[in-house]
Amino acid sequence: MSGFAITSSGLPVASSGWTDEDHRRQIAWLEGLGGAIVALASEYPAEHRVPPHRHSRAQLLYALSGVVVVTTVDGRWMVPPDHALWVPAETEHSVIMRGRVSMRSVYVRPEAIADLPTRSRVVGFTDLMRSLVVEAVKLPPAPAPGTRSALVMALILDEIPRLPERPLGLPFPADERLAALCNAFLDAPSPRATIDAWADSAAMSRRAFTRAFRRETGLSLSAWRQQASLFAALPRLAGGEPVTSVALDLGYDSVAAFTTMFRRMLGAPPSRYLRESRQPAADGSA
């Protein structure tokens, strides 16, 4: 059954019956719109995949609930609850839903406002932005200037460059040997992975490996590994698994060691971070 329908306000609605054809129809609908900004609500079942695609508008992809993983040519980006991913216009990207996902997306013309981000990045949502986006998905596209709807959309545009960046991107190397090692680590994360072991597997010297890895990803192996561990941990923690189980499964010697890493990367221990992320928005309805 198709998950694509146009409401009386002129907005499409995506539901759990969403198909690849529905997604192509949505993109065509977006490309035909006037106006600087439009907001849409989507509901996806667990493990739903959106194939690689691009659009002429930039996208602010907000996970109201659930965890989203987005892949671009530059890497993988994790969007846990209460975060968003900024995807610049014409960036090819694919999406995987980890668990059931309630998504709210804001699509913006690149010329709509100065200082819009020019690269993909995960951002934290402020209380103000959360409320604005939840409200915006109820509004018709291309509102008349000076109306309440137009003011809401204008404030969203003004707030986008102010959103705080979060270290939830995972750059991937183009080199096939290094990419294979990174994929293997994502399949079985461990804090005990060493530079020497990775260099041996890639048939490279330690010095050549460290230079190549930083050149390809912009990160040291240690920093990349910590971000990859967050990729493995966040969906499980958001799904309600105990911190102890996740920490031990990832190979940490203690919950304290895992918590230290988590706090260093995200600014709060897992319990507080997830508690704040689960706080409901002013209106969490679809």
Coordinates of C-alpha atoms in Angstrom, one line a residue:
M1 CA 0.0 0.0 0.0
S2 CA 1.3 3.4 -0.9
G3 CA 2.5 5.7 1.9
F4 CA 2.4 8.9 -0.2
A5 CA -0.7 11.2 0.0
I6 CA -1.3 14.9 -0.3
T7 CA -3.3 16.5 2.5
S8 CA -5.8 19.3 2.2
S9 CA -3.1 21.8 3.2
G10 CA -1.1 20.7 0.2
L11 CA 1.6 18.8 2.1
P12 CA 2.5 15.1 1.4
V13 CA 2.4 12.6 4.3
A14 CA 4.8 9.7 4.6
S15 CA 3.7 6.6 6.5
S16 CA 4.9 3.1 7.3
G17 CA 3.7 2.0 3.8
W18 CA 6.4 4.2 2.3
T19 CA 8.0 2.8 -0.9
D20 CA 10.9 3.9 -3.2
E21 CA 8.4 5.1 -5.7
D22 CA 6.7 7.2 -3.0
H23 CA 10.0 8.7 -2.3
R24 CA 10.6 9.6 -5.9
R25 CA 7.2 11.2 -6.1
Q26 CA 8.0 13.2 -3.0
I27 CA 11.3 14.5 -4.5
A28 CA 9.4 15.5 -7.7
W29 CA 6.8 17.3 -5.6
L30 CA 9.6 19.2 -3.7
E31 CA 11.4 20.2 -6.9
G32 CA 8.2 21.7 -8.2
L33 CA 7.6 23.9 -5.2
G34 CA 8.2 27.6 -4.9
G35 CA 9.2 29.4 -1.7
A36 CA 12.4 29.3 0.3
I37 CA 11.5 26.6 2.8
V38 CA 9.1 23.7 3.4
A39 CA 8.7 21.2 6.3
L40 CA 7.5 17.6 6.1
A41 CA 6.6 14.9 8.6
S42 CA 7.5 11.2 7.9
E43 CA 7.0 7.9 9.8
Y44 CA 9.1 5.0 8.9
P45 CA 9.2 1.3 10.1
A46 CA 12.3 -0.2 11.7
E47 CA 15.2 -0.9 9.2
H48 CA 13.5 1.0 6.4
R49 CA 16.0 2.1 3.8
V50 CA 15.8 5.1 1.5
P51 CA 18.0 4.6 -1.6
P52 CA 20.7 7.1 -2.7
H53 CA 19.1 10.3 -3.9
R54 CA 19.7 14.1 -4.1
H55 CA 17.6 17.2 -4.3
S56 CA 18.1 20.9 -5.2
R57 CA 17.2 22.0 -1.7
A58 CA 19.3 21.5 1.4
Q59 CA 17.7 19.3 4.1
L60 CA 17.6 19.6 7.9
L61 CA 16.7 16.0 8.8
Y62 CA 15.4 15.8 12.4
A63 CA 14.9 12.6 14.3
L64 CA 12.0 13.2 16.6
S65 CA 12.3 9.6 17.8
G66 CA 14.4 6.7 16.6
V67 CA 17.9 6.7 15.2
V68 CA 18.8 7.5 11.6
V69 CA 22.0 6.6 9.8
V70 CA 22.8 8.7 6.7
T71 CA 25.5 7.8 4.2
T72 CA 27.1 10.3 1.8
V73 CA 30.3 10.1 -0.2
D74 CA 32.1 11.8 2.7
G75 CA 31.1 9.3 5.4
R76 CA 28.3 8.1 7.7
W77 CA 26.3 10.3 9.9
M78 CA 24.3 9.2 12.9
V79 CA 21.2 11.1 13.9
P80 CA 19.9 10.0 17.4
P81 CA 16.7 11.5 18.9
D82 CA 16.8 15.2 19.4
H83 CA 19.5 15.7 16.8
A84 CA 19.4 16.7 13.2
L85 CA 21.6 16.3 10.1
W86 CA 22.2 19.1 7.8
V87 CA 22.6 17.8 4.2
P88 CA 23.7 20.5 1.7
A89 CA 21.8 20.8 -1.6
E90 CA 22.7 18.3 -4.3
T91 CA 24.5 16.0 -1.8
E92 CA 23.7 12.4 -2.7
H93 CA 22.7 10.5 0.4
S94 CA 21.0 7.3 1.5
V95 CA 19.2 6.7 4.8
I96 CA 18.6 3.7 7.1
M97 CA 16.2 3.7 10.0
R98 CA 17.4 2.0 13.2
G99 CA 14.2 1.3 15.0
R100 CA 10.9 3.0 14.2
V101 CA 11.6 6.6 13.2
S102 CA 9.5 9.7 13.4
M103 CA 11.3 12.2 11.1
R104 CA 10.7 15.9 10.6
S105 CA 12.5 17.4 7.6
V106 CA 13.0 21.0 6.6
Y107 CA 14.0 21.6 3.0
V108 CA 15.7 24.9 2.2
R109 CA 16.7 26.6 -1.0
P110 CA 20.5 27.3 -0.9
E111 CA 20.0 31.0 -1.6
A112 CA 17.4 31.4 1.1
I113 CA 19.7 32.9 3.7
A114 CA 23.4 33.7 4.1
D115 CA 25.7 31.6 6.2
L116 CA 23.9 28.3 5.7
P117 CA 26.3 25.4 6.4
T118 CA 28.2 24.2 3.3
R119 CA 29.0 20.7 4.5
S120 CA 27.1 17.8 6.1
R121 CA 27.1 17.9 9.9
V122 CA 25.1 16.6 12.9
V123 CA 23.7 19.3 15.1
G124 CA 22.0 19.4 18.5
F125 CA 18.4 20.8 18.6
T126 CA 17.6 23.6 20.9
D127 CA 14.2 23.8 22.6
L128 CA 13.3 26.7 20.3
M129 CA 14.2 24.9 17.1
R130 CA 12.4 21.7 18.3
S131 CA 9.2 23.6 18.8
L132 CA 9.5 25.5 15.5
V133 CA 10.0 22.4 13.4
V134 CA 7.2 20.5 15.1
E135 CA 4.9 23.5 14.3
A136 CA 6.3 24.0 10.8
V137 CA 5.2 20.5 9.5
K138 CA 1.6 21.6 10.1
L139 CA 1.9 24.7 7.9
P140 CA 1.2 24.9 4.2
P141 CA 4.1 25.4 1.7
A142 CA 4.9 28.9 0.5
P143 CA 3.0 30.9 3.1
A144 CA 2.0 34.5 2.4
P145 CA 4.6 37.2 3.6
G146 CA 3.8 38.6 7.0
T147 CA 1.6 35.8 8.1
R148 CA 2.3 33.7 11.3
S149 CA 3.3 30.8 9.1
A150 CA 5.9 32.9 7.2
L151 CA 7.3 34.2 10.5
V152 CA 7.7 30.6 11.8
M153 CA 9.6 29.6 8.7
A154 CA 11.8 32.7 8.7
L155 CA 12.8 32.1 12.3
I156 CA 13.8 28.5 11.4
L157 CA 16.1 29.9 8.7
D158 CA 17.6 32.3 11.1
E159 CA 18.2 29.5 13.7
I160 CA 19.8 26.9 11.4
P161 CA 23.3 28.5 11.4
R162 CA 23.2 28.7 15.2
L163 CA 22.6 25.0 16.0
P164 CA 25.5 23.4 17.9
E165 CA 27.5 20.9 16.0
R166 CA 27.9 17.4 17.5
P167 CA 30.7 14.8 16.8
L168 CA 28.4 12.2 15.3
G169 CA 29.8 12.1 11.8
L170 CA 32.0 9.2 10.8
P171 CA 34.2 10.0 7.8
F172 CA 35.1 7.0 5.7
P173 CA 38.4 6.5 3.8
A174 CA 38.2 6.1 0.0
D175 CA 41.2 3.7 0.1
E176 CA 39.7 0.2 -0.2
R177 CA 42.1 -1.4 2.3
L178 CA 41.4 1.2 5.0
A179 CA 37.6 1.2 4.2
A180 CA 37.6 -2.6 4.8
L181 CA 39.2 -2.2 8.2
C182 CA 36.7 0.5 9.2
N183 CA 33.8 -1.7 8.1
A184 CA 35.2 -4.6 10.1
F185 CA 35.5 -2.4 13.2
L186 CA 31.9 -1.3 12.8
D187 CA 30.8 -4.9 12.7
A188 CA 32.8 -5.7 15.9
P189 CA 33.9 -2.5 17.8
S190 CA 36.6 -2.8 20.3
P191 CA 38.6 -0.1 22.2
R192 CA 41.6 -2.5 22.0
A193 CA 42.2 -2.0 18.3
T194 CA 45.7 -0.8 17.7
I195 CA 47.5 1.1 15.0
D196 CA 50.1 -1.6 14.6
A197 CA 47.4 -4.3 14.1
W198 CA 45.6 -2.1 11.5
A199 CA 48.8 -1.2 9.8
D200 CA 49.8 -4.9 9.5
S201 CA 46.4 -5.8 8.1
A202 CA 46.7 -3.1 5.5
A203 CA 50.3 -4.2 4.7
M204 CA 51.6 -0.8 5.6
S205 CA 54.2 0.6 8.0
R206 CA 52.9 2.2 11.1
R207 CA 54.0 5.6 9.9
A208 CA 52.5 5.2 6.4
F209 CA 49.3 3.9 7.9
T210 CA 48.9 6.8 10.4
R211 CA 49.5 9.4 7.6
A212 CA 47.2 7.7 5.2
F213 CA 44.4 7.3 7.7
R214 CA 44.5 10.9 8.8
R215 CA 44.7 12.0 5.1
E216 CA 41.7 9.9 4.2
T217 CA 39.5 10.7 7.2
G218 CA 40.8 13.9 8.8
L219 CA 41.1 12.0 12.2
S220 CA 43.5 9.9 14.1
L221 CA 42.7 6.2 14.4
S222 CA 41.9 6.8 18.2
A223 CA 39.5 9.6 17.5
W224 CA 37.8 7.7 14.6
R225 CA 37.5 4.6 16.8
Q226 CA 35.8 6.6 19.6
Q227 CA 33.2 8.0 17.1
A228 CA 32.6 4.6 15.7
S229 CA 32.0 3.2 19.2
L230 CA 29.3 5.9 19.6
F231 CA 27.7 4.7 16.4
A232 CA 27.5 1.2 17.8
A233 CA 26.4 2.4 21.3
L234 CA 23.7 5.1 20.7
P235 CA 21.0 3.0 18.9
R236 CA 21.3 0.3 21.7
L237 CA 21.2 2.9 24.5
A238 CA 18.3 4.7 22.8
G239 CA 16.5 1.4 22.6
G240 CA 16.7 1.0 26.4
E241 CA 19.6 -1.4 26.8
P242 CA 21.6 -1.0 30.1
V243 CA 24.8 1.1 29.9
T244 CA 26.7 -1.8 31.6
S245 CA 25.7 -4.3 28.8
V246 CA 26.6 -1.9 26.0
A247 CA 29.9 -1.0 27.6
L248 CA 31.0 -4.6 28.1
D249 CA 29.8 -5.7 24.7
L250 CA 31.9 -3.0 23.1
G251 CA 35.0 -4.3 24.9
Y252 CA 35.4 -1.7 27.6
D253 CA 36.9 -2.9 30.9
S254 CA 34.4 -1.0 33.0
V255 CA 31.3 1.2 32.8
A256 CA 33.5 4.0 34.1
A257 CA 35.8 3.8 31.1
F258 CA 32.9 3.8 28.6
T259 CA 31.3 6.7 30.5
T260 CA 34.5 8.7 30.3
M261 CA 34.6 8.3 26.6
F262 CA 30.9 9.1 26.2
R263 CA 31.2 12.3 28.3
R264 CA 34.3 13.4 26.4
M265 CA 32.5 13.0 23.0
L266 CA 29.0 14.3 23.8
G267 CA 29.5 16.4 26.9
A268 CA 27.4 14.3 29.3
P269 CA 27.3 10.8 30.7
P270 CA 25.0 8.3 28.9
S271 CA 22.2 8.4 31.6
R272 CA 21.9 12.2 31.5
Y273 CA 22.4 12.5 27.8
L274 CA 19.7 10.0 26.9
R275 CA 17.3 11.4 29.6
E276 CA 17.5 14.9 28.1
S277 CA 17.2 13.5 24.5
R278 CA 13.9 11.7 25.5
Q279 CA 12.2 14.8 26.9
P280 CA 9.1 15.3 24.8
A281 CA 8.8 18.2 22.5
A282 CA 6.0 20.7 23.0
D283 CA 3.9 18.8 20.5
G284 CA 5.3 15.4 19.4
S285 CA 2.3 14.4 17.3
A286 CA 2.7 13.5 13.7

